[in-house]
Amino acid sequence: MPKENPAAAPAGGRASRRRERTRAKLLAAARTVMARKGTGATTIQEITEQADVGFGSFYNHFESKEAIVEAMIGEVEETFARALDQIADVVDDPAEVVAASVRNMMERVIAEPDWGRFMANSRLSAPHLQTGFGARFARDVRLGIEAGRFSVEDLEATLVAVGGAVFALAAACLDDVIDFEAPERTAILVLNLLGIPSPEAVEVAHRPLPELESS
Amino acid sequence: MPKENPAAAPAGGRASRRRERTRAKLLAAARTVMARKGTGATTIQEITEQADVGFGSFYNHFESKEAIVEAMIGEVEETFARALDQIADVVDDPAEVVAASVRNMMERVIAEPDWGRFMANSRLSAPHLQTGFGARFARDVRLGIEAGRFSVEDLEATLVAVGGAVFALAAACLDDVIDFEAPERTAILVLNLLGIPSPEAVEVAHRPLPELESS
């Protein structure tokens, strides 16, 4: 049973695990450096130094700086999309689905500031918001409109405004401008934008969060 | 009368006018390059090349790239602060003041895309929003709350959310994601965030704009 004895595993398996580890190190390093300097000002050399790997090995994993940024955004999208799907599965009220999704994201920003800063600095652009995470969020909002729970006149602009408001509140939270109940306060403002006025939005945004499988 | 005969003006006057022109060229060049590449990735050399001035003369005007970005943000703030003051002078309804301010900004973004892209890319950070333009906007919102025109539970987070929403809509408008009535649609969503629901927000956001002195 090769699995019990890693030394006996085919070279391909071990090499491929090492490859995965280096890739993960590069991604984590890029997140740290870009959180500090922004994606534009970050160089590949700074990423490989932070990851403590040789400069050349960057190109075994990514074609360019743009490619690693794409991969990072892909990771973010994947994580959020999974969380949103899980929330939508267990929560019935569309307003609560949206509030829980926003709170989940803000809590992750607070728990992993490097990751949050990368996100707030790079702000997923409009094309990205049309796939993955953004598409899921738009789906949840549409379901809420169809159910008569949200009152939205201008869906297109509202989705852009919600995205901008959430990213700005995430950045303000990381800069300690908003330092108390940031996830709930963000969710309340998103619900306001979706046409749920405040006394009710406050109640929805404070319901217990559903338990999610950790990813 | 030296003023009638520029050639007779003291050398200091002429030199100072030339100095002003170079400074303005550098600012315009920085706006163009940073609109394309973001502030982080822009180099001083790219700015001087775009401005068609020697590399060294940059440092006669600005200490660093950060200093020119500060000056650019200062210019933006100054222009907006003036427009907001003029609007607040001639319009009585606080909701109309806010809607006209937002529309004025979005119209400028559309008319001068380089300038708009610089703004959308650099997104004035929270400290900037506490002075100049942001302080004026906050003042107008506060006046609306005192007059009972706005219903805002969480002023601090709401101002951050409004800023994020407006910048995101400006970017979406420059990317042609929002390509119809962007100023009015943005103003409507800002009024929604300030507690004015949509049928009324739509009416306020379509009132004729006050005429402003051009700057």
XYZ file of C-alpha atoms in Angstrom:
430
model
C 0.000 0.000 0.000
C 2.066 2.932 -1.251
C -0.096 5.440 0.655
C 1.191 4.155 3.988
C 4.764 4.664 2.942
C 5.335 8.017 1.291
C 8.931 7.124 0.420
C 7.625 4.383 -1.850
C 5.162 6.674 -3.628
C 5.880 7.238 -7.319
C 8.190 10.198 -7.882
C 5.364 11.928 -9.768
C 3.176 11.970 -6.664
C 5.841 13.418 -4.425
C 6.962 15.933 -7.015
C 3.409 16.946 -7.546
C 2.859 17.471 -3.802
C 6.010 19.576 -3.633
C 4.783 21.510 -6.640
C 1.456 22.166 -4.928
C 3.233 23.379 -1.783
C 5.387 25.844 -3.755
C 2.350 27.119 -5.606
C 0.494 27.638 -2.305
C 3.534 29.452 -0.857
C 3.661 31.781 -3.856
C -0.058 32.525 -3.565
C 0.216 33.270 0.168
C 3.285 35.462 -0.418
C 1.568 37.392 -3.195
C -1.391 37.980 -0.878
C 0.885 39.369 1.864
C 2.910 41.657 -0.402
C -0.082 42.857 -2.417
C -2.049 43.562 0.747
C 0.722 45.973 1.699
C 1.627 47.518 -1.659
C -1.340 46.971 -3.953
C -1.211 44.637 -6.947
C 0.178 47.276 -9.321
C 3.325 48.111 -7.327
C 4.193 44.500 -6.404
C 7.030 42.824 -8.326
C 7.527 39.110 -8.968
C 10.855 39.320 -7.137
C 9.130 40.597 -3.992
C 6.720 37.671 -4.202
C 9.476 35.034 -4.538
C 11.509 36.663 -1.726
C 8.487 36.661 0.566
C 7.780 33.014 -0.365
C 11.459 32.132 0.110
C 11.690 30.351 -3.247
C 13.968 31.047 -6.213
C 12.930 33.796 -8.649
C 12.814 31.375 -11.584
C 10.453 28.915 -9.941
C 7.693 31.539 -10.095
C 7.450 30.830 -13.813
C 6.980 27.101 -13.234
C 3.632 28.041 -11.725
C 2.468 31.300 -13.248
C 3.113 32.980 -16.582
C 3.058 36.511 -15.222
C 2.019 38.718 -12.330
C -1.392 39.040 -13.952
C -1.700 35.234 -13.922
C -1.073 34.970 -10.172
C -3.592 37.772 -9.524
C -6.138 35.861 -11.613
C -5.418 32.720 -9.565
C -5.824 34.672 -6.305
C -9.135 36.115 -7.428
C -10.161 32.615 -8.495
C -9.401 31.323 -4.970
C -11.432 34.133 -3.378
C -14.338 33.472 -5.697
C -14.241 29.760 -5.065
C -14.320 30.178 -1.274
C -17.152 32.684 -1.351
C -19.150 30.837 -3.941
C -19.009 27.715 -1.745
C -20.076 29.669 1.353
C -22.930 31.334 -0.513
C -24.162 28.013 -1.857
C -24.123 26.484 1.628
C -25.980 29.458 3.111
C -28.584 29.413 0.330
C -29.087 25.671 1.006
C -29.932 25.985 4.697
C -31.605 29.426 4.995
C -35.104 30.080 3.633
C -35.581 33.862 3.885
C -33.801 35.534 0.903
C -33.030 38.598 3.042
C -31.348 36.372 5.626
C -29.397 34.580 2.868
C -27.980 37.897 1.653
C -27.278 39.193 5.172
C -25.536 35.952 6.182
C -23.438 35.977 2.990
C -22.271 39.541 3.622
C -21.521 38.818 7.292
C -19.619 35.656 6.365
C -17.440 37.662 3.995
C -16.784 40.472 6.475
C -15.903 37.988 9.218
C -13.380 36.355 6.942
C -11.908 39.806 6.126
C -11.504 40.497 9.862
C -10.084 37.024 10.615
C -7.596 37.113 7.712
C -6.624 40.754 7.183
C -3.989 40.021 4.484
C -6.567 38.319 2.421
C -9.105 41.075 3.150
C -6.666 43.801 2.190
C -5.809 42.085 -1.077
C -9.490 41.928 -1.838
C -10.216 45.508 -0.811
C -7.205 46.805 -2.796
C -7.813 44.840 -5.940
C -11.614 45.147 -5.740
C -12.914 42.425 -7.948
C -13.716 44.159 -11.199
C -17.048 44.100 -12.963
C -16.230 41.132 -15.264
C -15.356 39.050 -12.199
C -18.563 40.039 -10.523
C -20.443 38.557 -13.459
C -19.082 35.083 -12.759
C -18.460 32.983 -9.649
C -19.117 34.881 -6.472
C -20.848 37.844 -8.133
C -23.115 35.602 -10.173
C -24.132 33.693 -7.014
C -24.830 36.911 -5.161
C -26.874 38.244 -8.090
C -28.804 34.956 -8.125
C -29.651 35.325 -4.424
C -30.779 38.913 -4.965
C -32.944 37.906 -7.943
C -34.581 35.136 -5.920
C -35.386 37.734 -3.251
C -36.930 40.045 -5.829
C -39.038 37.221 -7.301
C -40.208 36.259 -3.803
C -41.306 39.893 -3.258
C -38.821 40.209 -0.401
C -36.604 42.875 -2.012
C -37.760 45.999 -3.756
C -35.156 46.881 -6.402
C -35.895 49.210 -9.327
C -32.473 49.117 -10.970
C -30.885 45.697 -10.455
C -27.775 46.356 -12.561
C -26.733 49.540 -10.744
C -27.822 48.170 -7.366
C -25.491 45.161 -7.663
C -22.576 47.470 -8.525
C -23.452 49.772 -5.619
C -23.691 46.846 -3.182
C -20.265 45.596 -4.304
C -18.699 49.041 -3.914
C -20.298 49.609 -0.516
C -19.180 46.214 0.821
C -15.571 46.640 -0.397
C -15.405 50.159 1.050
C -16.755 48.943 4.409
C -14.263 46.053 4.408
C -11.420 48.551 3.843
C -12.794 50.891 6.540
C -13.029 47.963 8.921
C -9.388 46.953 8.248
C -8.360 50.595 8.834
C -10.270 50.607 12.148
C -12.593 53.344 10.886
C -15.514 50.983 11.491
C -14.516 49.017 14.556
C -17.707 47.654 16.069
C -20.130 45.081 14.594
C -18.801 45.714 11.094
C -20.349 42.520 9.610
C -23.830 43.328 10.912
C -23.626 47.029 10.011
C -22.532 46.136 6.482
C -25.358 43.626 6.111
C -27.890 46.226 7.297
C -26.774 48.744 4.659
C -26.886 46.085 1.931
C -30.443 45.187 2.958
C -31.333 48.923 2.894
C -30.012 49.082 -0.684
C -32.233 46.118 -1.531
C -35.268 47.980 -0.233
C -35.590 46.549 3.288
C -35.817 49.490 5.685
C -33.844 49.639 8.863
C -35.815 48.358 11.817
C -36.383 45.127 9.892
C -32.895 45.066 8.364
C -31.385 45.309 11.856
C -33.359 42.282 13.015
C -32.456 40.179 9.962
C -28.760 41.096 10.242
C -28.617 39.885 13.851
C -30.152 36.439 13.374
C -27.822 33.574 14.360
C -25.553 32.628 11.478
C -26.009 29.152 9.987
C -23.132 26.769 10.659
C -21.073 26.139 7.563
C -18.732 23.279 6.777
C -15.267 24.765 7.001
C -13.454 24.790 3.670
C 1.738 99.362 -16.688
C 3.750 96.143 -16.726
C 0.570 94.016 -16.964
C -0.140 95.322 -20.481
C 3.309 94.333 -21.660
C 4.248 90.824 -20.612
C 7.770 91.196 -22.045
C 8.419 93.941 -19.502
C 7.236 91.814 -16.585
C 9.907 90.979 -14.027
C 11.758 87.761 -14.837
C 10.334 86.246 -11.640
C 6.810 86.593 -13.024
C 7.648 84.893 -16.272
C 9.636 82.158 -14.589
C 6.828 81.597 -12.171
C 4.306 81.300 -15.005
C 6.556 78.792 -16.753
C 6.910 76.945 -13.461
C 3.127 76.815 -13.106
C 2.768 75.461 -16.634
C 5.274 72.673 -16.027
C 3.556 71.764 -12.778
C 0.176 71.621 -14.580
C 1.710 69.471 -17.345
C 3.094 67.035 -14.764
C -0.280 66.819 -12.998
C -2.138 66.182 -16.279
C 0.449 63.572 -17.319
C 0.227 61.797 -13.964
C -3.560 61.711 -14.329
C -3.303 60.131 -17.793
C -0.715 57.505 -16.852
C -2.296 56.658 -13.505
C -5.724 56.354 -15.113
C -4.241 53.614 -17.291
C -1.908 51.838 -14.864
C -3.104 52.707 -11.375
C -1.066 54.884 -9.009
C 0.985 51.987 -7.623
C 2.458 50.794 -10.935
C 3.169 54.286 -12.331
C 6.792 55.485 -12.298
C 8.064 59.067 -12.190
C 9.820 58.463 -15.493
C 6.545 57.554 -17.179
C 5.034 60.772 -15.853
C 7.870 62.987 -17.152
C 7.861 61.197 -20.525
C 4.110 61.693 -20.873
C 4.509 65.369 -19.857
C 7.458 65.745 -22.255
C 9.683 67.359 -19.601
C 13.079 66.256 -18.272
C 13.111 63.586 -15.577
C 14.919 65.899 -13.115
C 12.397 68.712 -13.360
C 9.820 66.486 -11.658
C 11.691 67.089 -8.404
C 11.478 70.866 -8.804
C 7.766 70.461 -8.261
C 7.161 67.329 -6.211
C 9.249 65.466 -3.665
C 7.990 62.020 -4.639
C 5.292 60.100 -6.434
C 3.257 60.184 -3.230
C 3.503 63.999 -3.257
C 2.062 64.312 -6.777
C -0.755 61.899 -5.865
C -1.519 64.073 -2.820
C -1.585 67.148 -5.065
C -3.924 65.393 -7.511
C -6.276 64.374 -4.741
C -6.095 67.936 -3.440
C -7.170 69.242 -6.859
C -10.082 66.795 -7.022
C -11.184 67.743 -3.528
C -10.942 71.440 -4.269
C -13.085 71.177 -7.409
C -15.739 69.071 -5.718
C -15.771 71.078 -2.529
C -16.404 74.240 -4.603
C -19.213 72.575 -6.569
C -20.814 71.238 -3.382
C -20.676 74.649 -1.724
C -22.306 76.285 -4.746
C -25.048 73.656 -4.880
C -25.721 73.948 -1.149
C -25.986 77.748 -1.602
C -28.715 77.684 -4.245
C -30.730 74.525 -3.452
C -32.995 74.305 -0.411
C -34.046 70.642 -0.204
C -31.195 68.622 1.411
C -32.107 65.568 -0.686
C -31.797 67.643 -3.850
C -28.438 69.039 -2.643
C -27.061 65.515 -2.243
C -28.547 64.277 -5.542
C -27.196 67.291 -7.460
C -23.731 66.850 -5.889
C -23.587 63.198 -6.908
C -24.847 63.952 -10.430
C -22.330 66.778 -10.795
C -19.514 64.411 -9.874
C -20.678 61.644 -12.203
C -21.087 64.082 -15.092
C -17.531 65.258 -14.598
C -16.335 61.624 -14.563
C -18.085 61.017 -17.902
C -16.855 64.289 -19.450
C -13.233 63.748 -18.333
C -12.633 59.987 -18.242
C -8.885 60.257 -17.418
C -9.693 62.210 -14.365
C -12.562 59.874 -13.502
C -10.401 56.792 -13.877
C -7.699 58.245 -11.649
C -10.341 58.890 -9.036
C -11.985 55.483 -9.373
C -8.589 53.711 -9.255
C -7.140 55.635 -6.358
C -10.456 55.810 -4.456
C -9.992 58.601 -1.997
C -9.180 56.849 1.239
C -11.014 57.302 4.493
C -8.703 60.043 5.869
C -9.316 62.100 2.735
C -13.003 61.651 3.056
C -12.813 63.235 6.492
C -11.558 66.529 5.056
C -12.408 68.641 2.023
C -14.938 66.991 -0.245
C -15.886 64.225 2.178
C -16.386 66.674 5.026
C -18.666 68.813 2.832
C -20.669 65.800 1.781
C -20.983 64.654 5.400
C -22.129 68.161 6.335
C -24.866 68.066 3.672
C -26.008 64.643 4.880
C -26.062 65.814 8.505
C -28.146 68.858 7.570
C -30.594 66.513 5.854
C -30.823 64.334 8.951
C -31.411 67.351 11.202
C -34.121 68.591 8.839
C -35.810 65.172 9.116
C -35.312 64.634 5.375
C -32.969 61.636 5.678
C -33.421 58.619 7.882
C -29.963 57.301 8.767
C -29.321 54.971 11.716
C -25.567 54.533 11.272
C -24.060 57.725 9.845
C -20.438 56.554 9.976
C -20.976 53.323 8.024
C -23.502 54.976 5.695
C -20.995 57.622 4.578
C -18.410 54.916 3.839
C -21.016 52.864 1.941
C -22.113 55.905 -0.095
C -18.489 56.632 -1.049
C -17.869 53.021 -2.067
C -21.089 52.811 -4.054
C -20.407 56.076 -5.913
C -16.812 55.108 -6.805
C -17.931 51.653 -7.982
C -20.682 53.169 -10.130
C -18.214 55.697 -11.577
C -15.890 52.813 -12.522
C -18.789 50.783 -13.966
C -19.859 53.805 -15.981
C -16.329 54.284 -17.402
C -16.274 50.562 -18.292
C -19.645 50.944 -20.071
C -21.280 48.498 -17.649
C -23.720 51.265 -16.687
C -24.265 53.195 -19.894
C -27.548 55.044 -19.514
C -28.434 57.856 -17.085
C -25.531 56.907 -14.808
C -25.597 60.217 -12.854
C -29.299 59.952 -12.043
C -29.142 56.221 -11.254
C -26.228 56.814 -8.907
C -28.045 59.674 -7.182
C -31.144 57.500 -6.722
C -29.139 54.745 -4.991
C -27.410 57.289 -2.736
C -30.803 58.694 -1.727
C -32.013 55.122 -1.049
C -29.019 54.637 1.272
C -30.017 57.852 3.044
C -33.499 56.482 3.677
C -35.458 58.066 0.811
C -37.315 55.267 -0.983
C -37.387 54.993 -4.716
C -40.448 56.625 -6.196
C -39.457 59.832 -4.402
C -35.708 59.360 -4.969
C -36.365 59.039 -8.719
C -38.242 62.351 -8.761
C -35.553 64.201 -6.751
C -32.740 62.795 -8.931
C -34.399 64.110 -12.103
C -34.967 67.710 -11.019
C -33.172 70.272 -13.225
C -29.573 70.779 -12.043
C -28.707 74.227 -10.690
C -26.353 76.211 -12.898
C -22.882 76.432 -11.409
C -20.102 78.911 -12.124
C -17.550 76.957 -14.113
C -14.260 76.534 -12.280
